[in-house]
């Protein structure tokens, strides 16, 4: 019997498709616009030896996270909804990287500078972070904040940006990069994916991502972590 191939990442969660309708302009309220094309493309958080979970199938994700924690395998969470029974899943997460509004929904604190440390302390995880679109990403590692601005690109479609961010973060994590480099690489990967339509519209090579990073064409910083902590 042949040896199984080495697996770097396992995903448990939503495997979806996106229906993309391209129109010449955004329709006015109550108006109709004829679409140029209709495309059905793969998407979902988990379609992109770490474990990535999105909480969609909470029971399966909780069991997988428990197994991973026992085996010393890092667990990365990508949440945008507080799914039923999510509390059973939260204690086994190492890296909680969520959308802007999720920390408020989870802990009731509207300010990220309070919510991220609160969640990290409550869950005893290694990192809590929120992706903020053109405002970049803010993260708390248990002792200090880290921030990476977003990269400027010609945006076509932001579908899947968060998913690709997680993929970029995991790529850096598996290579033991410093956290700041992980965040910047993930931000660049997500930005490039926004330059074409679809959740996987412009997933680029490591070389292309690092080329964008080298240009340092960034949106203005939304956070000054030197004054936080």
Short mmCIF file of C-alpha atoms in Angstrom, two decimals:
data_model
loop_
_atom_site.label_atom_id
_atom_site.label_comp_id
_atom_site.label_asym_id
_atom_site.label_seq_id
_atom_site.Cartn_x
_atom_site.Cartn_y
_atom_site.Cartn_z
CA UNK A 1 0.00 0.00 0.00
CA UNK A 2 1.44 3.36 -1.02
CA UNK A 3 2.13 6.02 1.60
CA UNK A 4 -0.41 8.86 1.75
CA UNK A 5 0.78 12.28 0.66
CA UNK A 6 1.66 14.86 3.29
CA UNK A 7 -1.22 17.24 4.03
CA UNK A 8 -0.47 20.82 5.03
CA UNK A 9 -4.00 22.17 5.50
CA UNK A 10 -7.37 20.56 6.25
CA UNK A 11 -10.57 22.58 5.97
CA UNK A 12 -13.90 21.81 7.68
CA UNK A 13 -16.87 23.99 6.82
CA UNK A 14 -18.86 25.60 4.06
CA UNK A 15 -18.07 24.65 0.46
CA UNK A 16 -20.17 26.98 -1.66
CA UNK A 17 -20.64 28.40 -5.15
CA UNK A 18 -21.12 32.05 -6.05
CA UNK A 19 -23.38 33.21 -8.88
CA UNK A 20 -21.70 36.25 -10.46
CA UNK A 21 -23.82 38.60 -12.56
CA UNK A 22 -21.79 41.27 -14.36
CA UNK A 23 -23.66 44.50 -15.12
CA UNK A 24 -22.51 47.68 -16.91
CA UNK A 25 -23.32 49.87 -13.87
CA UNK A 26 -24.90 49.60 -10.45
CA UNK A 27 -28.68 49.84 -10.98
CA UNK A 28 -30.65 52.73 -9.51
CA UNK A 29 -33.26 51.89 -6.90
CA UNK A 30 -36.19 50.15 -8.61
CA UNK A 31 -34.42 50.07 -11.99
CA UNK A 32 -33.50 47.12 -14.17
CA UNK A 33 -30.10 46.55 -15.79
CA UNK A 34 -29.33 43.81 -18.28
CA UNK A 35 -26.40 41.66 -17.19
CA UNK A 36 -23.48 41.04 -19.53
CA UNK A 37 -22.85 37.53 -18.26
CA UNK A 38 -23.75 35.04 -15.55
CA UNK A 39 -21.04 32.78 -14.11
CA UNK A 40 -21.17 30.14 -11.40
CA UNK A 41 -17.84 30.02 -9.57
CA UNK A 42 -16.51 28.08 -6.56
CA UNK A 43 -16.32 29.88 -3.23
CA UNK A 44 -16.75 29.42 0.51
CA UNK A 45 -14.31 29.88 3.36
CA UNK A 46 -12.83 26.38 3.29
CA UNK A 47 -12.40 25.91 -0.44
CA UNK A 48 -9.14 27.76 -0.53
CA UNK A 49 -0.77 20.26 8.83
CA UNK A 50 -3.09 23.35 9.91
CA UNK A 51 -6.87 23.07 10.42
CA UNK A 52 -9.10 25.82 9.03
CA UNK A 53 -12.67 25.94 10.27
CA UNK A 54 -15.52 28.34 9.61
CA UNK A 55 -18.07 27.09 12.15
CA UNK A 56 -20.74 26.27 9.54
CA UNK A 57 -21.00 22.60 10.56
CA UNK A 58 -20.40 23.34 14.22
CA UNK A 59 -20.40 19.77 15.52
CA UNK A 60 -17.93 18.54 12.91
CA UNK A 61 -15.73 21.62 13.31
CA UNK A 62 -15.69 21.25 17.10
CA UNK A 63 -14.67 17.60 16.87
CA UNK A 64 -11.97 18.33 14.29
CA UNK A 65 -10.64 21.21 16.41
CA UNK A 66 -10.50 18.98 19.48
CA UNK A 67 -8.55 16.32 17.57
CA UNK A 68 -6.19 18.95 16.16
CA UNK A 69 -5.57 20.50 19.59
CA UNK A 70 -4.75 17.06 21.03
CA UNK A 71 -2.30 16.42 18.20
CA UNK A 72 -0.63 19.84 18.55
CA UNK A 73 -1.94 21.04 15.17
CA UNK A 74 -2.79 24.78 14.94
CA UNK A 75 -6.47 25.63 14.47
CA UNK A 76 -7.39 28.74 12.48
CA UNK A 77 -10.97 30.04 12.59
CA UNK A 78 -12.70 32.13 9.93
CA UNK A 79 -16.04 33.26 11.39
CA UNK A 80 -18.59 35.71 10.07
CA UNK A 81 -21.63 34.30 11.86
CA UNK A 82 -22.27 33.17 15.45
CA UNK A 83 -23.52 29.73 14.47
CA UNK A 84 -25.59 27.67 16.96
CA UNK A 85 -23.48 25.78 19.55
CA UNK A 86 -20.37 27.74 18.56
CA UNK A 87 -19.35 27.87 22.23
CA UNK A 88 -18.30 24.22 22.01
CA UNK A 89 -15.87 25.14 19.24
CA UNK A 90 -14.27 28.30 20.62
CA UNK A 91 -12.01 26.77 23.33
CA UNK A 92 -9.94 24.83 20.76
CA UNK A 93 -9.06 27.76 18.47
CA UNK A 94 -5.46 29.02 18.22
CA UNK A 95 -5.88 31.83 15.67
CA UNK A 96 -9.24 33.63 15.55
CA UNK A 97 -9.32 35.80 12.41
CA UNK A 98 -12.76 37.23 11.76
CA UNK A 99 -14.62 39.98 9.92
CA UNK A 100 -14.93 43.49 11.35
CA UNK A 101 -18.30 43.07 13.08
CA UNK A 102 -17.92 39.56 14.48
CA UNK A 103 -16.12 40.47 17.76
CA UNK A 104 -19.02 42.75 18.71
CA UNK A 105 -21.55 39.99 18.01
CA UNK A 106 -19.53 37.48 20.01
CA UNK A 107 -18.68 39.51 23.12
CA UNK A 108 -20.90 42.60 22.92
CA UNK A 109 -17.98 45.07 22.82
CA UNK A 110 -18.26 47.48 19.83
CA UNK A 111 -14.66 48.76 19.94
CA UNK A 112 -12.05 46.45 18.40
CA UNK A 113 -9.24 47.71 20.63
CA UNK A 114 -11.22 46.33 23.60
CA UNK A 115 -12.95 43.40 21.87
CA UNK A 116 -9.85 41.66 20.49
CA UNK A 117 -7.98 41.48 23.85
CA UNK A 118 -11.24 40.48 25.55
CA UNK A 119 -11.74 37.56 23.17
CA UNK A 120 -8.10 36.49 23.37
CA UNK A 121 -8.25 36.43 27.17
CA UNK A 122 -11.60 34.64 27.20
CA UNK A 123 -10.62 31.96 24.68
CA UNK A 124 -6.96 31.61 25.71
CA UNK A 125 -6.00 31.57 22.01
CA UNK A 126 -2.69 32.70 20.52
CA UNK A 127 -4.14 35.48 18.35
CA UNK A 128 -7.35 37.39 17.73
CA UNK A 129 -7.63 39.52 14.62
CA UNK A 130 -10.20 41.34 12.50
CA UNK A 131 -9.96 42.00 8.76
CA UNK A 132 -11.17 45.51 7.90
CA UNK A 133 -11.32 45.76 4.11
CA UNK A 134 -9.48 48.84 2.87
CA UNK A 135 -8.58 49.64 6.50
CA UNK A 136 -6.28 46.60 6.67
CA UNK A 137 -6.10 44.11 9.55
CA UNK A 138 -5.75 44.59 13.31
CA UNK A 139 -4.48 41.77 15.54
CA UNK A 140 -3.81 41.18 19.25
CA UNK A 141 -1.25 38.54 20.28
CA UNK A 142 -1.86 38.58 24.02
CA UNK A 143 0.63 41.33 24.80
CA UNK A 144 0.47 43.90 22.00
CA UNK A 145 -1.38 44.96 18.87
CA UNK A 146 -0.16 44.38 15.32
CA UNK A 147 -1.49 46.23 12.29
CA UNK A 148 -1.05 45.90 8.53
CA UNK A 149 -2.59 48.45 6.12
CA UNK A 150 -4.37 47.28 2.99
CA UNK A 151 -2.63 47.40 -0.41
CA UNK A 152 -3.93 49.65 -3.19
CA UNK A 153 -5.13 47.74 -6.26
CA UNK A 154 -7.69 48.23 -9.03
CA UNK A 155 -10.64 46.50 -7.39
CA UNK A 156 -13.05 44.51 -9.57
CA UNK A 157 -14.72 42.30 -6.98
CA UNK A 158 -14.12 41.80 -3.26
CA UNK A 159 -15.76 38.36 -3.13
CA UNK A 160 -13.45 35.91 -1.39
CA UNK A 161 -10.99 38.49 -0.08
CA UNK A 162 -11.33 37.25 3.47
CA UNK A 163 -10.95 33.63 2.39
CA UNK A 164 -7.73 34.37 0.50
CA UNK A 165 -6.47 36.39 3.47
CA UNK A 166 -6.77 33.26 5.62
CA UNK A 167 -4.96 31.21 2.97
CA UNK A 168 -2.10 33.73 2.92
CA UNK A 169 -1.95 33.82 6.70
CA UNK A 170 -1.75 30.02 6.90
CA UNK A 171 0.97 29.97 4.23
CA UNK A 172 3.11 32.25 6.39
CA UNK A 173 2.21 30.36 9.56
CA UNK A 174 3.42 27.05 8.10
CA UNK A 175 6.72 28.75 7.25
CA UNK A 176 7.20 30.20 10.73
CA UNK A 177 7.24 33.79 9.49
CA UNK A 178 7.03 36.64 12.01
CA UNK A 179 3.44 37.69 12.64
CA UNK A 180 3.83 41.08 10.94
CA UNK A 181 5.04 39.43 7.74
CA UNK A 182 2.16 36.95 7.88
CA UNK A 183 -0.36 39.79 8.11
CA UNK A 184 1.24 41.79 5.30
CA UNK A 185 1.53 38.76 3.00
CA UNK A 186 -2.09 37.79 3.66
CA UNK A 187 -3.24 41.37 3.00
CA UNK A 188 -1.38 41.47 -0.31
CA UNK A 189 -2.79 38.09 -1.39
CA UNK A 190 -6.31 39.26 -0.56
CA UNK A 191 -5.83 42.55 -2.41
CA UNK A 192 -4.66 40.84 -5.59
CA UNK A 193 -7.64 38.50 -5.53
CA UNK A 194 -9.89 41.56 -5.68
CA UNK A 195 -8.52 42.50 -9.13
CA UNK A 196 -10.74 39.94 -10.90
CA UNK A 197 -14.27 38.60 -10.51
CA UNK A 198 -15.06 35.66 -8.27
CA UNK A 199 -13.89 34.22 -4.97
CA UNK A 200 -10.84 32.77 -6.71
CA UNK A 201 -10.64 35.43 -9.40
CA UNK A 202 -6.97 36.34 -9.04
CA UNK A 203 -5.24 33.99 -6.62
CA UNK A 204 -1.61 34.77 -7.38
CA UNK A 205 1.76 33.11 -6.98
CA UNK A 206 4.02 33.84 -4.03
CA UNK A 207 6.25 35.86 -6.38
CA UNK A 208 3.37 38.09 -7.50
CA UNK A 209 2.23 38.63 -3.91
CA UNK A 210 5.73 39.57 -2.76
CA UNK A 211 6.11 41.88 -5.75
CA UNK A 212 3.03 43.83 -4.61
CA UNK A 213 4.41 43.93 -1.06
CA UNK A 214 7.68 45.38 -2.33
CA UNK A 215 5.88 48.30 -3.99
CA UNK A 216 4.46 49.44 -0.61
CA UNK A 217 1.51 51.18 -2.29
CA UNK A 218 -0.78 51.21 0.73
CA UNK A 219 -4.05 52.71 1.87
CA UNK A 220 -3.63 55.21 4.72
CA UNK A 221 -3.19 53.49 8.07
CA UNK A 222 -6.43 53.33 10.05
CA UNK A 223 -4.73 52.38 13.35
CA UNK A 224 -1.60 53.54 15.17
CA UNK A 225 -0.58 50.56 17.31
CA UNK A 226 2.28 52.54 18.87
CA UNK A 227 -0.39 54.33 20.92
CA UNK A 228 -2.30 51.15 21.80
CA UNK A 229 -1.64 48.28 24.15
#
